XYZ file of N, CA and C in Angstrom:
768
model
N 0.820 -1.202 0.000
C 0.000 0.000 0.000
C 0.864 1.265 0.000
N 2.028 1.193 0.658
C 2.902 2.366 0.725
C 3.323 2.824 -0.667
N 3.681 1.855 -1.535
C 4.113 2.206 -2.887
C 2.971 2.824 -3.684
N 1.764 2.315 -3.515
C 0.621 2.855 -4.251
C 0.248 4.240 -3.739
N 0.352 4.446 -2.434
C 0.112 5.780 -1.892
C 1.128 6.779 -2.442
N 2.382 6.359 -2.526
C 3.423 7.222 -3.078
C 3.129 7.553 -4.538
N 2.705 6.545 -5.304
C 2.414 6.769 -6.732
C 1.247 7.733 -6.900
N 0.186 7.520 -6.147
C -0.992 8.380 -6.311
C -0.734 9.800 -5.812
N 0.015 9.914 -4.723
C 0.385 11.253 -4.259
C 1.256 11.949 -5.300
N 2.119 11.187 -5.967
C 2.953 11.752 -7.028
C 2.126 12.243 -8.198
N 1.077 11.506 -8.551
C 0.222 11.943 -9.657
C -0.600 13.176 -9.269
N -1.000 13.255 -8.007
C -1.682 14.469 -7.547
C -0.731 15.652 -7.635
N 0.512 15.458 -7.203
C 1.510 16.525 -7.305
C 1.750 16.906 -8.763
N 1.712 15.920 -9.673
C 1.901 16.211 -11.100
C 0.759 17.078 -11.629
N -0.466 16.815 -11.167
C -1.607 17.640 -11.591
C -1.452 19.070 -11.100
N -0.953 19.229 -9.872
C -0.695 20.572 -9.350
C 0.428 21.231 -10.132
N 1.502 20.476 -10.408
C 2.631 21.018 -11.164
C 2.200 21.484 -12.545
N 1.252 20.774 -13.160
C 0.761 21.183 -14.474
C 0.124 22.572 -14.408
N -0.687 22.824 -13.371
C -1.302 24.147 -13.219
C -0.249 25.213 -12.960
N 0.764 24.880 -12.180
C 1.837 25.843 -11.901
C 2.590 26.184 -13.186
N 2.868 25.176 -13.995
C 3.569 25.411 -15.259
C 2.717 26.258 -16.202
N 1.424 25.983 -16.235
C 0.533 26.767 -17.089
C 0.477 28.227 -16.635
N 0.694 28.453 -15.340
C 0.699 29.818 -14.799
C 2.043 30.506 -15.007
N 2.993 29.810 -15.642
C 4.283 30.421 -15.941
C 5.309 30.299 -14.837
N 5.050 29.478 -13.829
C 5.989 29.330 -12.718
C 7.116 28.359 -13.084
N 8.323 28.592 -12.553
C 9.500 27.801 -12.949
C 9.656 26.511 -12.143
N 8.763 25.563 -12.367
C 8.801 24.275 -11.670
C 9.906 23.406 -12.258
N 10.627 22.698 -11.407
C 11.727 21.849 -11.888
C 11.522 20.365 -11.626
N 10.692 20.001 -10.662
C 10.542 18.578 -10.378
C 9.519 18.324 -9.289
N 9.251 17.037 -9.058
C 8.336 16.646 -7.991
C 8.849 15.377 -7.325
N 8.371 15.152 -6.115
C 8.763 13.990 -5.341
C 7.529 13.489 -4.580
N 7.550 12.217 -4.198
C 6.490 11.674 -3.347
C 7.011 10.443 -2.637
N 6.399 10.132 -1.512
C 6.758 8.905 -0.793
C 5.566 8.443 0.025
N 5.534 7.142 0.293
C 4.488 6.567 1.124
C 4.883 6.630 2.582
N 4.069 6.087 3.453
C 4.389 6.095 4.886
C 5.725 5.400 5.162
N 6.513 5.968 6.060
C 7.819 5.389 6.370
C 8.292 5.862 7.738
N 9.367 5.249 8.225
C 9.982 5.664 9.486
C 11.389 6.155 9.193
N 11.745 7.308 9.763
C 13.077 7.847 9.517
C 14.113 7.151 10.402
N 15.351 7.610 10.330
C 16.440 6.945 11.054
C 16.261 7.001 12.566
N 15.464 7.952 13.046
C 15.195 8.058 14.483
C 13.978 7.248 14.901
N 13.396 6.551 13.934
C 12.223 5.753 14.254
C 10.921 6.516 14.235
N 10.975 7.789 13.855
C 9.760 8.599 13.816
C 8.914 8.227 12.604
N 7.628 8.039 12.831
C 6.720 7.660 11.755
C 6.336 8.890 10.945
N 6.405 8.766 9.640
C 6.029 9.869 8.755
C 4.975 9.367 7.777
N 3.972 10.187 7.557
C 2.841 9.819 6.707
C 3.184 10.048 5.224
N 2.169 9.937 4.377
C 2.338 10.157 2.939
C 2.762 11.601 2.695
N 3.688 11.795 1.749
C 4.180 13.135 1.457
C 4.384 13.297 -0.049
N 4.400 14.547 -0.478
C 4.763 14.878 -1.859
C 5.354 16.285 -1.847
N 6.070 16.621 -2.881
C 6.680 17.942 -2.945
C 6.903 18.392 -4.373
N 6.990 19.690 -4.559
C 7.258 20.300 -5.865
C 8.384 21.305 -5.684
N 9.379 21.235 -6.549
C 10.539 22.122 -6.435
C 10.541 23.157 -7.552
N 11.278 24.249 -7.289
C 11.378 25.365 -8.225
C 12.848 25.636 -8.544
N 13.075 26.468 -9.554
C 14.438 26.823 -9.925
C 15.136 27.556 -8.788
N 16.464 27.543 -8.818
C 17.227 28.250 -7.788
C 16.961 29.749 -7.857
N 16.745 30.274 -9.058
C 16.446 31.707 -9.194
C 15.159 32.059 -8.446
N 14.153 31.198 -8.540
C 12.893 31.420 -7.803
C 13.158 31.372 -6.309
N 13.964 30.409 -5.871
C 14.284 30.298 -4.450
C 15.054 31.522 -3.955
N 15.954 32.028 -4.790
C 16.738 33.208 -4.404
C 15.841 34.421 -4.189
N 14.766 34.511 -4.973
C 13.846 35.648 -4.822
C 13.025 35.551 -3.545
N 12.979 34.347 -2.962
C 12.130 34.143 -1.786
C 12.936 33.582 -0.621
N 13.985 34.283 -0.273
C 14.738 33.929 0.914
C 16.173 33.540 0.682
N 16.473 33.036 -0.499
C 17.848 32.686 -0.808
C 18.264 31.289 -0.391
N 17.426 30.597 0.378
C 17.714 29.213 0.738
C 16.752 28.290 0.024
N 16.290 27.251 0.715
C 15.306 26.355 0.123
C 13.939 27.018 0.083
N 13.211 26.741 -0.967
C 11.847 27.247 -1.089
C 11.103 26.295 -2.001
N 9.980 25.777 -1.547
C 9.236 24.840 -2.372
C 7.867 24.560 -1.798
N 7.131 23.722 -2.494
C 5.805 23.299 -2.064
C 5.903 21.907 -1.453
N 5.219 21.710 -0.335
C 5.211 20.405 0.315
C 3.774 20.014 0.617
N 3.442 18.749 0.312
C 2.108 18.231 0.636
C 2.246 17.136 1.676
N 1.552 17.287 2.790
C 1.532 16.276 3.848
C 0.169 15.605 3.844
N 0.168 14.284 4.002
C -1.082 13.530 3.987
C -1.982 13.802 5.174
N -1.542 14.655 6.079
C -2.367 15.035 7.231
C -2.815 16.490 7.185
N -2.002 17.345 6.553
C -2.255 18.793 6.621
C -2.390 19.479 5.273
N -2.222 18.763 4.176
C -2.344 19.377 2.858
C -1.089 20.120 2.444
N -1.245 21.128 1.598
C -0.116 21.850 1.013
C 0.393 22.971 1.923
N 1.681 23.205 1.824
C 2.275 24.409 2.393
C 3.396 24.866 1.480
N 3.708 26.150 1.543
C 4.843 26.682 0.809
C 5.871 27.119 1.853
N 7.044 26.532 1.788
C 8.046 26.797 2.816
C 9.214 27.591 2.233
N 9.846 28.361 3.084
C 11.079 29.058 2.739
C 12.095 28.762 3.836
N 13.354 28.882 3.517
C 14.412 28.611 4.483
C 15.402 29.753 4.488
N 15.970 30.016 5.637
C 16.961 31.076 5.773
C 18.211 30.744 4.966
N 18.798 31.753 4.343
C 19.959 31.546 3.478
C 21.177 31.055 4.261
N 21.288 31.440 5.521
C 22.479 31.111 6.300
C 22.392 29.718 6.904
N 21.370 29.491 7.740
C 21.323 28.197 8.416
C 20.445 27.173 7.714
N 19.643 27.631 6.704
C 18.816 26.775 5.869
C 17.729 26.030 6.653
N 17.509 26.406 7.915
C 16.360 25.859 8.613
C 15.103 26.575 8.136
N 13.991 25.882 8.230
C 12.747 26.506 7.790
C 12.492 27.768 8.595
N 12.380 28.876 7.894
C 12.148 30.148 8.569
C 10.767 30.707 8.267
N 10.052 30.077 7.362
C 8.712 30.549 7.028
C 7.917 29.469 6.331
N 6.736 29.172 6.834
C 5.840 28.195 6.212
C 4.460 28.820 6.142
N 3.857 28.801 4.961
C 2.520 29.357 4.779
C 1.596 28.258 4.266
N 0.456 28.130 4.913
C -0.538 27.111 4.576
C -1.753 27.781 3.943
N -2.242 27.274 2.802
C -3.410 27.908 2.175
C -4.709 27.657 2.917
N -4.765 26.585 3.711
C -5.991 26.291 4.438
C -7.149 25.937 3.528
N -6.850 25.224 2.448
C -7.878 24.918 1.451
C -8.315 23.465 1.473
N -7.964 22.725 2.533
C -8.343 21.326 2.618
C -7.175 20.410 2.317
N -7.403 19.121 2.531
C -6.335 18.144 2.342
C -5.941 17.993 0.879
N -6.920 17.989 -0.007
C -6.658 17.793 -1.436
C -7.344 18.896 -2.247
N -6.883 20.130 -2.144
C -7.508 21.208 -2.922
C -7.283 21.009 -4.415
N -8.178 21.559 -5.200
C -8.018 21.497 -6.651
C -6.681 22.130 -7.042
N -5.989 21.564 -8.041
C -4.681 22.094 -8.443
C -4.682 23.591 -8.737
N -5.764 24.090 -9.335
C -5.830 25.514 -9.639
C -5.794 26.381 -8.393
N -6.363 25.893 -7.290
C -6.331 26.649 -6.039
C -4.915 26.721 -5.477
N -4.162 25.639 -5.651
C -2.772 25.638 -5.185
C -1.955 26.637 -5.994
N -2.171 26.653 -7.313
C -1.454 27.603 -8.172
C -1.796 29.045 -7.789
N -3.068 29.296 -7.470
C -3.478 30.647 -7.062
C -2.813 31.031 -5.741
N -2.654 30.068 -4.842
C -1.987 30.323 -3.569
C -0.517 30.693 -3.793
N 0.156 29.994 -4.701
C 1.561 30.314 -4.988
C 1.666 31.702 -5.606
N 0.739 32.046 -6.489
C 0.722 33.400 -7.062
C 0.583 34.445 -5.961
N -0.323 34.184 -5.017
C -0.524 35.125 -3.911
C 0.735 35.225 -3.058
N 1.411 34.109 -2.864
C 2.651 34.103 -2.089
C 3.719 34.952 -2.781
N 3.808 34.836 -4.094
C 4.808 35.601 -4.843
C 4.560 37.105 -4.709
N 3.304 37.497 -4.606
C 2.967 38.915 -4.474
C 3.151 39.417 -3.046
N 2.814 38.570 -2.080
C 2.879 38.986 -0.672
C 3.066 37.741 0.187
N 4.327 37.374 0.410
C 4.618 36.124 1.117
C 3.998 36.103 2.506
N 4.100 37.202 3.228
C 3.604 37.236 4.603
C 2.082 37.241 4.669
N 1.438 37.693 3.599
C -0.017 37.803 3.623
C -0.731 36.625 2.999
N 0.005 35.695 2.420
C -0.615 34.545 1.761
C -0.880 33.431 2.766
N -2.109 32.957 2.829
C -2.427 31.842 3.693
C -2.214 32.148 5.161
N -1.840 31.095 5.900
C -1.682 31.214 7.354
C -0.398 30.509 7.784
N 0.135 30.926 8.914
C 1.321 30.275 9.469
C 0.957 29.067 10.327
N -0.344 28.865 10.572
C -0.807 27.751 11.401
C -1.076 26.523 10.545
N -0.467 25.394 10.917
C -0.668 24.143 10.181
C -2.022 23.541 10.524
N -2.867 23.281 9.529
C -4.165 22.653 9.805
C -4.009 21.138 9.987
N -5.054 20.494 10.425
C -5.062 19.038 10.566
C -6.352 18.512 9.952
N -6.225 17.785 8.852
C -7.391 17.276 8.141
C -7.568 15.762 8.294
N -6.522 15.092 8.754
C -6.553 13.630 8.818
C -5.564 13.169 9.875
N -5.903 12.081 10.565
C -5.019 11.574 11.602
C -3.884 10.774 10.978
N -2.685 11.007 11.441
C -1.509 10.332 10.906
C -1.649 8.813 10.992
N -1.338 8.156 9.873
C -1.336 6.699 9.845
C -2.696 6.042 9.767
N -3.766 6.828 9.593
C -5.117 6.278 9.589
C -5.795 6.477 8.228
N -6.783 5.642 7.966
C -7.674 5.796 6.798
C -6.921 5.861 5.475
N -5.928 4.988 5.296
C -5.177 4.994 4.050
C -6.038 4.587 2.852
N -6.992 3.662 3.081
C -7.864 3.236 1.982
C -8.703 4.406 1.475
N -9.216 5.196 2.398
C -9.994 6.379 2.009
C -9.124 7.373 1.250
N -7.893 7.545 1.723
C -6.980 8.477 1.057
C -6.662 8.007 -0.356
N -6.463 6.694 -0.523
C -6.231 6.153 -1.867
C -7.391 6.505 -2.797
N -8.609 6.345 -2.304
C -9.787 6.649 -3.125
C -9.850 8.135 -3.464
N -9.484 8.992 -2.520
C -9.552 10.435 -2.766
C -8.475 10.893 -3.759
N -7.376 10.165 -3.821
C -6.310 10.501 -4.761
C -6.569 9.936 -6.161
N -7.479 8.982 -6.266
C -7.713 8.290 -7.542
C -8.065 9.220 -8.703
N -8.865 10.292 -8.502
C -9.209 11.148 -9.647
C -8.004 11.811 -10.315
N -6.862 11.835 -9.645
C -5.692 12.494 -10.214
C -4.761 11.523 -10.938
N -5.171 10.256 -11.022
C -4.386 9.301 -11.800
C -4.489 9.675 -13.278
N -3.466 9.368 -14.079
C -3.472 9.793 -15.488
C -4.543 9.100 -16.302
N -5.024 9.797 -17.318
C -6.037 9.229 -18.203
C -5.458 8.108 -19.055
N -4.140 8.145 -19.281
C -3.454 7.115 -20.063
C -2.409 6.427 -19.183
N -2.840 5.534 -18.294
C -1.906 4.931 -17.342
C -0.792 4.137 -17.991
N -1.044 3.595 -19.186
C 0.007 2.808 -19.843
C 1.180 3.693 -20.262
N 0.921 4.984 -20.509
C 1.988 5.904 -20.904
C 2.639 6.579 -19.714
N 1.851 6.851 -18.681
C 2.352 7.645 -17.562
C 2.099 6.952 -16.230
N 2.474 5.688 -16.134
C 2.348 4.958 -14.878
C 3.174 5.615 -13.785
N 4.370 6.088 -14.146
C 5.275 6.719 -13.205
C 5.015 8.230 -13.181
N 4.762 8.821 -12.014
C 4.543 10.271 -11.955
C 5.706 11.082 -12.515
N 6.933 10.575 -12.385
C 8.092 11.304 -12.911
C 8.054 11.378 -14.432
N 7.612 10.307 -15.071
C 7.486 10.306 -16.534
C 6.397 11.284 -16.958
N 5.309 11.280 -16.223
C 4.218 12.214 -16.518
C 4.687 13.653 -16.368
N 5.418 13.935 -15.294
C 5.905 15.300 -15.089
C 6.882 15.712 -16.185
N 7.782 14.815 -16.573
C 8.755 15.152 -17.616
C 8.044 15.550 -18.902
N 6.956 14.859 -19.240
C 6.193 15.203 -20.443
C 5.494 16.545 -20.270
N 4.904 16.781 -19.095
C 4.249 18.068 -18.828
C 5.245 19.215 -18.918
N 6.409 19.020 -18.329
C 7.445 20.048 -18.301
C 7.908 20.389 -19.710
N 8.159 19.358 -20.510
C 8.625 19.578 -21.883
C 7.583 20.345 -22.684
N 6.326 19.918 -22.595
C 5.274 20.570 -23.373
C 5.024 21.995 -22.902
N 5.105 22.221 -21.598
C 4.880 23.575 -21.073
C 5.908 24.554 -21.618
N 7.172 24.151 -21.621
C 8.200 25.065 -22.115
C 8.163 25.191 -23.634
N 7.773 24.131 -24.320
C 7.588 24.238 -25.769
C 6.492 25.261 -26.081
N 5.416 25.224 -25.307
C 4.322 26.172 -25.507
C 4.750 27.600 -25.173
N 5.557 27.760 -24.122
C 6.036 29.102 -23.763
C 6.896 29.683 -24.883
N 7.763 28.852 -25.436
C 8.611 29.311 -26.539
C 7.748 29.676 -27.744
N 6.766 28.833 -28.045
C 5.884 29.095 -29.188
C 5.143 30.411 -29.004
N 4.566 30.615 -27.809
C 3.827 31.854 -27.549
C 4.731 33.072 -27.688
N 5.951 32.961 -27.143
C 6.873 34.099 -27.208
C 7.239 34.430 -28.645
N 7.502 33.410 -29.456
C 7.890 33.645 -30.844
C 6.736 34.235 -31.646
N 5.541 33.686 -31.476
C 4.392 34.181 -32.235
C 4.048 35.607 -31.832
N 4.034 35.868 -30.518
C 3.665 37.210 -30.072
C 4.744 38.236 -30.406
N 5.991 37.772 -30.636
C 7.077 38.699 -30.918
C 7.512 38.742 -32.362
N 6.699 38.180 -33.259
C 7.094 38.117 -34.667
C 7.326 39.509 -35.257
N 6.537 40.496 -34.836
C 6.673 41.849 -35.361
C 7.280 42.807 -34.334
N 7.863 42.254 -33.294
C 8.438 43.099 -32.245
C 9.695 43.793 -32.754
N 9.985 44.980 -32.240
C 11.201 45.684 -32.677
C 12.454 44.944 -32.227
N 13.557 45.194 -32.900
C 14.827 44.589 -32.523
C 15.305 45.183 -31.206
N 15.924 44.352 -30.412
C 16.486 44.831 -29.150
C 17.906 45.343 -29.394
N 18.451 46.020 -28.413
C 19.826 46.495 -28.498
C 20.650 45.814 -27.415
N 20.550 44.491 -27.390
C 21.281 43.704 -26.403
C 22.653 43.349 -26.972
N 23.689 43.853 -26.343
C 25.036 43.591 -26.814
C 25.631 42.413 -26.056
N 26.070 41.423 -26.804
C 26.659 40.227 -26.214
C 28.116 40.103 -26.634
N 28.943 39.668 -25.721
C 30.293 39.285 -26.117
C 30.217 37.987 -26.903
N 31.197 37.778 -27.755
C 31.228 36.537 -28.520
C 31.183 35.336 -27.595
N 31.923 35.438 -26.492
C 31.973 34.321 -25.545
C 30.609 34.068 -24.911
N 29.835 35.150 -24.683
C 28.504 34.990 -24.089
C 27.552 34.325 -25.078
N 27.648 34.709 -26.340
C 26.819 34.064 -27.349
C 27.191 32.590 -27.476
N 28.473 32.310 -27.453
C 28.924 30.912 -27.537
C 28.396 30.111 -26.353
N 28.457 30.716 -25.167
C 27.945 30.034 -23.977
C 26.446 29.759 -24.116
N 25.692 30.741 -24.644
C 24.264 30.560 -24.835
C 23.985 29.431 -25.822
N 24.754 29.378 -26.906
C 24.566 28.315 -27.890
C 24.899 26.947 -27.289
N 25.901 26.903 -26.414
C 26.218 25.649 -25.721
C 25.046 25.201 -24.854
N 24.428 26.172 -24.156
C 23.292 25.836 -23.305
C 22.111 25.328 -24.129
N 21.870 25.947 -25.275
C 20.792 25.484 -26.150
C 21.089 24.077 -26.676
N 22.355 23.820 -26.977
C 22.738 22.488 -27.445
C 22.543 21.458 -26.341
N 22.883 21.851 -25.116
C 22.685 20.962 -23.972
C 21.200 20.651 -23.788
N 20.365 21.684 -23.874
C 18.922 21.486 -23.741
C 18.405 20.589 -24.855
N 18.938 20.763 -26.055
C 18.518 19.952 -27.193
C 18.865 18.479 -26.982
N 20.012 18.225 -26.368
C 20.416 16.836 -26.136
C 19.520 16.154 -25.104
N 18.964 16.956 -24.173
C 18.090 16.394 -23.141
C 16.642 16.317 -23.602
N 16.186 17.381 -24.272
C 14.796 17.455 -24.712
C 14.759 17.989 -26.144
N 14.880 17.111 -27.120
C 14.893 17.549 -28.521
C 13.688 18.413 -28.864
N 13.964 19.538 -29.538
C 12.910 20.477 -29.879
C 13.276 21.192 -31.173
N 12.312 21.260 -32.092
C 12.553 21.966 -33.344
C 12.832 23.441 -33.085
N 12.092 24.042 -32.159
C 12.313 25.456 -31.850
C 13.715 25.682 -31.304
N 14.180 24.780 -30.477
C 15.517 24.883 -29.900
C 16.567 24.916 -31.009
N 16.467 23.970 -31.932
C 17.447 23.883 -33.029
C 17.390 25.122 -33.920
N 16.164 25.536 -34.266
C 16.015 26.681 -35.177
C 16.484 27.977 -34.531
N 16.167 28.167 -33.252
C 16.576 29.384 -32.571
C 18.096 29.451 -32.445
N 18.723 28.326 -32.124
C 20.183 28.290 -32.037
C 20.803 28.611 -33.391
N 20.233 28.073 -34.466
C 20.754 28.336 -35.802
C 20.597 29.813 -36.177
N 19.435 30.393 -35.826
C 19.199 31.810 -36.111
C 20.204 32.701 -35.381
N 20.391 32.455 -34.108
C 21.299 33.288 -33.314
C 22.741 33.156 -33.807
N 23.134 31.927 -34.129
C 24.495 31.717 -34.628
C 24.720 32.400 -35.963
N 23.696 32.374 -36.832
C 23.844 32.978 -38.158
C 23.867 34.502 -38.105
N 23.310 35.102 -37.067
C 23.286 36.567 -36.958
C 24.566 37.138 -36.355
N 25.370 36.289 -35.765
C 26.579 36.764 -35.081
C 27.489 37.513 -36.049
N 27.882 38.725 -35.668
C 28.779 39.517 -36.487
C 28.142 40.153 -37.696
N 26.834 40.024 -37.837
C 26.121 40.599 -38.986
C 25.422 41.887 -38.572
N 25.021 42.708 -39.541
C 24.268 43.932 -39.217
C 22.869 43.582 -38.716
N 22.169 44.544 -38.100
C 20.828 44.279 -37.560
C 19.866 43.669 -38.578
N 20.068 44.012 -39.853
C 19.159 43.501 -40.884
C 19.189 41.976 -41.000
N 20.246 41.364 -40.456
C 20.350 39.907 -40.530
C 19.220 39.223 -39.773
N 18.633 39.936 -38.815
C 17.521 39.359 -38.048
C 16.323 39.076 -38.938
N 16.186 39.858 -40.032
C 15.070 39.636 -40.952
C 15.330 38.459 -41.874
N 16.591 38.110 -42.050
C 16.943 36.978 -42.914
C 16.938 35.670 -42.144
N 17.556 35.703 -40.978
C 17.690 34.475 -40.187
C 16.623 34.448 -39.094
N 15.432 34.035 -39.456
C 14.315 33.989 -38.520
C 13.492 32.715 -38.726
N 14.203 31.612 -38.878
C 13.516 30.341 -39.122
C 12.640 29.931 -37.943
N 13.055 30.255 -36.700
C 12.233 29.897 -35.539
C 10.918 30.662 -35.556
N 10.972 31.949 -35.884
C 9.749 32.740 -35.982
C 8.831 32.196 -37.077
N 9.413 31.837 -38.210
C 8.615 31.318 -39.314
C 7.966 29.992 -38.950
N 8.716 29.140 -38.248
C 8.157 27.853 -37.836
C 7.017 28.042 -36.853
N 7.166 28.995 -35.919
C 6.107 29.259 -34.944
C 4.851 29.768 -35.647
N 5.010 30.681 -36.596
C 3.857 31.203 -37.327
C 3.209 30.141 -38.197
N 4.036 29.240 -38.711
C 3.503 28.160 -39.553
C 2.609 27.236 -38.738
N 2.949 27.046 -37.457
C 2.153 26.173 -36.590
C 0.892 26.853 -36.084
N 0.799 28.161 -36.238
C -0.333 28.900 -35.671
C -1.589 28.669 -36.495
N -2.666 28.154 -35.870
C -3.926 27.996 -36.599
C -4.457 29.351 -37.049
N -5.338 29.336 -38.037
C -5.884 30.584 -38.584
C -6.611 31.382 -37.519
N -7.251 30.687 -36.559
C -8.029 31.376 -35.523
C -7.220 31.634 -34.268
N -5.900 31.452 -34.358
C -5.051 31.561 -33.163
C -4.986 32.995 -32.665
N -5.093 33.159 -31.363
C -4.827 34.442 -30.719
C -3.854 34.174 -29.592
N -2.955 35.087 -29.365
C -1.927 34.883 -28.360
C -2.569 34.797 -26.980
N -2.357 33.678 -26.233
C -2.986 33.544 -24.912
C -2.415 34.552 -23.928
N -3.243 34.870 -22.923
C -2.733 35.672 -21.824
C -1.752 34.840 -21.025
N -0.993 35.520 -20.187
C 0.029 34.827 -19.399
C -0.586 33.804 -18.456
N -1.854 34.014 -18.051
C -2.456 33.096 -17.103
C -3.289 32.023 -17.789
N -3.150 31.898 -19.129
C -3.895 30.877 -19.861
C -2.940 29.818 -20.357
N -3.441 28.582 -20.430
C -2.616 27.517 -21.022
C -2.730 27.574 -22.519
N -1.728 27.012 -23.198
C -1.721 27.059 -24.659
C -2.544 25.929 -25.232
């Protein structure tokens, strides 16, 4: 039962992560585990967590910062002090043990705007530790994937969500910026080379047509006059080619 609780909690976390990604938040991964005892013999209930980029963490305390779901108290967003890295701030949305993913995303948005004013510092209690696991399994069931044969593992499901979310962000940016004016961003040759290396690294991990085309465009413009941007714009052309006739650029808070 512990393994199944971990799997279902992971899929619930994946559903929440999907809403966070659609809201434009920089999610990097998720974790989950079933009931277990730590090295001190302390019993711990079902848990799940969602992590963010280091840049996001730096904006909110400089230490650890992430979302944690406890099978007794629901979600909380925690921050840690940069020096000692102990938890220095925990905010609870107070929305129940299994709030809809969209409510969790709205809570994170509120936290980003006003960390001290989002939710409450008091941990709620919705379920007794170690009890009613069968009921909890049933309550987590709606968040299992529609295609279990493809996404049995929550990590595989998240990897697909993450890839598609960033592909959509790139597509939206290219389409909405097709007629945008040229910027006056001056890069050293070494900085451009470093950027191209990073794009190549991303391509090796998550192959993407936009990634390849954008890298080719940037490389071809190096050392050329500004007019070269009008010649080497294969990524923009590919994005526009994919745009349906009725396409309108989504708002930042809409999914693609």
